[in-house]
Amino acid sequence: ILHRIGRRIAEEQLPSTAVAYYACERGANGHSTLIPLKINEYGGVTNWPKDFFKEVINELVAASLAETNRLVAEEERTIRQKLAA
């Protein structure tokens, strides 16, 4: 949804001043704080929190690995079943 809103801003269908993004950041004390993100006139965020994309990438990698492991396991089961028949 962030990308779609950013696109609408870039296409000048939506002013950047009409949108507010926030990131949740955990402090050293364990409490979370909402950090307002700055959106430029082209729909881009100019102050992403440190390591924000690191978490996104880690989630994408973990999801891809889980999918691959599941597909491999299913393929191995299929091959074993064919060999047993």
Short mmCIF file of N, CA and C in Angstrom, two decimals:
data_model
loop_
_atom_site.label_atom_id
_atom_site.label_comp_id
_atom_site.label_asym_id
_atom_site.label_seq_id
_atom_site.Cartn_x
_atom_site.Cartn_y
_atom_site.Cartn_z
N ILE A 1 0.83 -1.20 0.00
CA ILE A 1 0.00 0.00 0.00
C ILE A 1 0.88 1.26 0.00
N LEU A 2 2.03 1.19 0.65
CA LEU A 2 2.92 2.36 0.65
C LEU A 2 3.37 2.69 -0.77
N HIS A 3 3.67 1.66 -1.54
CA HIS A 3 4.11 1.90 -2.91
C HIS A 3 2.98 2.48 -3.77
N ARG A 4 1.77 2.01 -3.56
CA ARG A 4 0.65 2.51 -4.35
C ARG A 4 0.39 3.98 -4.01
N ILE A 5 0.44 4.32 -2.74
CA ILE A 5 0.24 5.73 -2.35
C ILE A 5 1.37 6.59 -2.91
N GLY A 6 2.60 6.08 -2.79
CA GLY A 6 3.74 6.82 -3.34
C GLY A 6 3.59 7.05 -4.83
N ARG A 7 3.09 6.05 -5.53
CA ARG A 7 2.86 6.20 -6.97
C ARG A 7 1.82 7.28 -7.26
N ARG A 8 0.74 7.30 -6.48
CA ARG A 8 -0.30 8.32 -6.69
C ARG A 8 0.26 9.72 -6.46
N ILE A 9 1.14 9.84 -5.49
CA ILE A 9 1.78 11.13 -5.24
C ILE A 9 2.67 11.50 -6.43
N ALA A 10 3.47 10.54 -6.91
CA ALA A 10 4.35 10.79 -8.05
C ALA A 10 3.56 11.15 -9.30
N GLU A 11 2.38 10.56 -9.45
CA GLU A 11 1.52 10.84 -10.61
C GLU A 11 0.71 12.13 -10.43
N GLU A 12 0.91 12.77 -9.28
CA GLU A 12 0.23 14.02 -8.94
C GLU A 12 -1.28 13.85 -8.83
N GLN A 13 -1.70 12.66 -8.43
CA GLN A 13 -3.12 12.40 -8.17
C GLN A 13 -3.45 12.60 -6.70
N LEU A 14 -2.42 12.72 -5.89
CA LEU A 14 -2.58 12.87 -4.45
C LEU A 14 -1.43 13.74 -3.94
N PRO A 15 -1.73 14.79 -3.18
CA PRO A 15 -0.63 15.61 -2.64
C PRO A 15 0.05 14.89 -1.48
N SER A 16 1.36 15.02 -1.39
CA SER A 16 2.09 14.36 -0.31
C SER A 16 1.65 14.88 1.06
N THR A 17 1.11 16.08 1.10
CA THR A 17 0.65 16.65 2.37
C THR A 17 -0.66 16.00 2.86
N ALA A 18 -1.30 15.22 2.00
CA ALA A 18 -2.55 14.55 2.38
C ALA A 18 -2.30 13.18 3.00
N VAL A 19 -1.03 12.80 3.11
CA VAL A 19 -0.68 11.45 3.56
C VAL A 19 0.25 11.54 4.76
N ALA A 20 0.09 10.61 5.67
CA ALA A 20 1.01 10.51 6.81
C ALA A 20 1.39 9.05 7.00
N TYR A 21 2.68 8.77 7.02
CA TYR A 21 3.21 7.43 7.30
C TYR A 21 3.89 7.49 8.65
N TYR A 22 3.81 6.37 9.37
CA TYR A 22 4.51 6.25 10.65
C TYR A 22 5.18 4.90 10.70
N ALA A 23 6.32 4.86 11.35
CA ALA A 23 7.01 3.60 11.61
C ALA A 23 7.03 3.41 13.12
N CYS A 24 7.00 2.19 13.53
CA CYS A 24 7.07 1.87 14.95
C CYS A 24 8.49 1.42 15.26
N GLU A 25 9.10 2.09 16.22
CA GLU A 25 10.48 1.79 16.56
C GLU A 25 10.58 1.46 18.05
N ARG A 26 11.23 0.34 18.35
CA ARG A 26 11.37 -0.07 19.74
C ARG A 26 12.61 0.58 20.34
N GLY A 27 12.43 1.23 21.46
CA GLY A 27 13.54 1.88 22.13
C GLY A 27 14.33 0.92 23.01
N ALA A 28 15.41 1.40 23.58
CA ALA A 28 16.26 0.59 24.44
C ALA A 28 15.51 0.11 25.67
N ASN A 29 14.50 0.86 26.09
CA ASN A 29 13.72 0.49 27.27
C ASN A 29 12.62 -0.53 26.95
N GLY A 30 12.53 -0.94 25.66
CA GLY A 30 11.52 -1.92 25.26
C GLY A 30 10.19 -1.31 24.84
N HIS A 31 10.03 -0.02 25.05
CA HIS A 31 8.79 0.66 24.65
C HIS A 31 8.87 1.07 23.19
N SER A 32 7.73 1.01 22.51
CA SER A 32 7.67 1.40 21.11
C SER A 32 7.29 2.87 20.98
N THR A 33 7.83 3.49 19.95
CA THR A 33 7.56 4.88 19.65
C THR A 33 7.17 4.99 18.19
N LEU A 34 6.17 5.80 17.90
CA LEU A 34 5.80 6.07 16.51
C LEU A 34 6.69 7.18 15.98
N ILE A 35 7.31 6.90 14.85
CA ILE A 35 8.19 7.86 14.20
C ILE A 35 7.50 8.35 12.93
N PRO A 36 7.21 9.65 12.81
CA PRO A 36 6.62 10.14 11.56
C PRO A 36 7.64 10.06 10.43
N LEU A 37 7.22 9.51 9.30
CA LEU A 37 8.10 9.43 8.14
C LEU A 37 7.82 10.62 7.23
N LYS A 38 8.87 11.14 6.64
CA LYS A 38 8.75 12.30 5.76
C LYS A 38 8.57 11.82 4.32
N ILE A 39 7.55 12.34 3.65
CA ILE A 39 7.25 11.96 2.28
C ILE A 39 7.55 13.15 1.38
N ASN A 40 8.38 12.92 0.37
CA ASN A 40 8.70 14.03 -0.52
C ASN A 40 7.63 14.19 -1.60
N GLU A 41 7.79 15.18 -2.43
CA GLU A 41 6.79 15.50 -3.45
C GLU A 41 6.67 14.45 -4.54
N TYR A 42 7.60 13.48 -4.54
CA TYR A 42 7.57 12.40 -5.53
C TYR A 42 7.05 11.09 -4.94
N GLY A 43 6.62 11.14 -3.69
CA GLY A 43 6.06 9.96 -3.03
C GLY A 43 7.07 9.09 -2.32
N GLY A 44 8.31 9.53 -2.28
CA GLY A 44 9.36 8.76 -1.62
C GLY A 44 9.51 9.14 -0.16
N VAL A 45 9.85 8.16 0.66
CA VAL A 45 10.12 8.40 2.08
C VAL A 45 11.58 8.77 2.21
N THR A 46 11.86 9.85 2.91
CA THR A 46 13.24 10.35 3.00
C THR A 46 13.93 10.02 4.32
N ASN A 47 13.21 9.41 5.25
CA ASN A 47 13.83 9.12 6.55
C ASN A 47 13.42 7.74 7.08
N TRP A 48 13.64 6.69 6.26
CA TRP A 48 13.33 5.34 6.74
C TRP A 48 14.11 5.06 8.02
N PRO A 49 13.51 4.34 8.97
CA PRO A 49 14.25 3.98 10.19
C PRO A 49 15.43 3.07 9.86
N LYS A 50 16.44 3.14 10.69
CA LYS A 50 17.62 2.29 10.53
C LYS A 50 17.19 0.82 10.52
N ASP A 51 17.73 0.06 9.60
CA ASP A 51 17.48 -1.38 9.46
C ASP A 51 16.05 -1.74 9.08
N PHE A 52 15.26 -0.76 8.63
CA PHE A 52 13.87 -1.06 8.25
C PHE A 52 13.83 -2.11 7.15
N PHE A 53 14.62 -1.92 6.12
CA PHE A 53 14.59 -2.85 5.00
C PHE A 53 15.27 -4.16 5.34
N LYS A 54 16.15 -4.14 6.31
CA LYS A 54 16.80 -5.38 6.74
C LYS A 54 15.74 -6.36 7.23
N GLU A 55 14.79 -5.89 8.01
CA GLU A 55 13.71 -6.75 8.50
C GLU A 55 12.83 -7.25 7.37
N VAL A 56 12.53 -6.37 6.42
CA VAL A 56 11.71 -6.76 5.27
C VAL A 56 12.43 -7.83 4.47
N ILE A 57 13.70 -7.64 4.21
CA ILE A 57 14.47 -8.61 3.44
C ILE A 57 14.55 -9.93 4.18
N ASN A 58 14.78 -9.89 5.49
CA ASN A 58 14.83 -11.13 6.27
C ASN A 58 13.52 -11.90 6.19
N GLU A 59 12.40 -11.20 6.23
CA GLU A 59 11.10 -11.85 6.12
C GLU A 59 10.91 -12.47 4.73
N LEU A 60 11.31 -11.74 3.69
CA LEU A 60 11.20 -12.27 2.33
C LEU A 60 12.06 -13.51 2.14
N VAL A 61 13.28 -13.48 2.66
CA VAL A 61 14.17 -14.64 2.56
C VAL A 61 13.59 -15.82 3.32
N ALA A 62 13.10 -15.59 4.53
CA ALA A 62 12.53 -16.68 5.33
C ALA A 62 11.31 -17.28 4.64
N ALA A 63 10.46 -16.45 4.06
CA ALA A 63 9.27 -16.95 3.36
C ALA A 63 9.68 -17.75 2.13
N SER A 64 10.67 -17.28 1.39
CA SER A 64 11.14 -17.99 0.20
C SER A 64 11.77 -19.33 0.57
N LEU A 65 12.54 -19.35 1.64
CA LEU A 65 13.14 -20.62 2.09
C LEU A 65 12.08 -21.61 2.54
N ALA A 66 11.08 -21.13 3.25
CA ALA A 66 10.00 -22.02 3.70
C ALA A 66 9.25 -22.58 2.50
N GLU A 67 8.98 -21.76 1.51
CA GLU A 67 8.29 -22.21 0.30
C GLU A 67 9.13 -23.26 -0.44
N THR A 68 10.42 -22.97 -0.60
CA THR A 68 11.32 -23.90 -1.30
C THR A 68 11.42 -25.23 -0.56
N ASN A 69 11.58 -25.17 0.75
CA ASN A 69 11.67 -26.41 1.54
C ASN A 69 10.40 -27.24 1.40
N ARG A 70 9.27 -26.58 1.42
CA ARG A 70 8.00 -27.29 1.30
C ARG A 70 7.86 -27.92 -0.09
N LEU A 71 8.22 -27.17 -1.14
CA LEU A 71 8.13 -27.69 -2.50
C LEU A 71 9.08 -28.89 -2.69
N VAL A 72 10.29 -28.79 -2.16
CA VAL A 72 11.25 -29.89 -2.27
C VAL A 72 10.72 -31.12 -1.53
N ALA A 73 10.20 -30.93 -0.34
CA ALA A 73 9.66 -32.06 0.43
C ALA A 73 8.50 -32.72 -0.31
N GLU A 74 7.63 -31.93 -0.90
CA GLU A 74 6.50 -32.49 -1.66
C GLU A 74 6.99 -33.25 -2.89
N GLU A 75 7.99 -32.72 -3.56
CA GLU A 75 8.55 -33.39 -4.73
C GLU A 75 9.21 -34.71 -4.33
N GLU A 76 9.94 -34.70 -3.22
CA GLU A 76 10.57 -35.94 -2.73
C GLU A 76 9.52 -36.99 -2.40
N ARG A 77 8.41 -36.59 -1.77
CA ARG A 77 7.32 -37.53 -1.47
C ARG A 77 6.74 -38.13 -2.74
N THR A 78 6.54 -37.27 -3.74
CA THR A 78 5.99 -37.74 -5.02
C THR A 78 6.93 -38.75 -5.67
N ILE A 79 8.23 -38.48 -5.67
CA ILE A 79 9.21 -39.40 -6.26
C ILE A 79 9.21 -40.71 -5.50
N ARG A 80 9.21 -40.67 -4.17
CA ARG A 80 9.19 -41.91 -3.36
C ARG A 80 7.95 -42.73 -3.65
N GLN A 81 6.80 -42.04 -3.79
CA GLN A 81 5.55 -42.75 -4.07
C GLN A 81 5.62 -43.43 -5.44
N LYS A 82 6.18 -42.76 -6.43
CA LYS A 82 6.30 -43.35 -7.77
C LYS A 82 7.25 -44.53 -7.76
N LEU A 83 8.34 -44.43 -7.00
CA LEU A 83 9.30 -45.53 -6.93
C LEU A 83 8.72 -46.73 -6.19
N ALA A 84 7.87 -46.49 -5.21
CA ALA A 84 7.27 -47.57 -4.42
C ALA A 84 6.18 -48.29 -5.21
N ALA A 85 5.61 -47.64 -6.20
CA ALA A 85 4.50 -48.23 -6.96
C ALA A 85 4.96 -49.26 -7.96
#
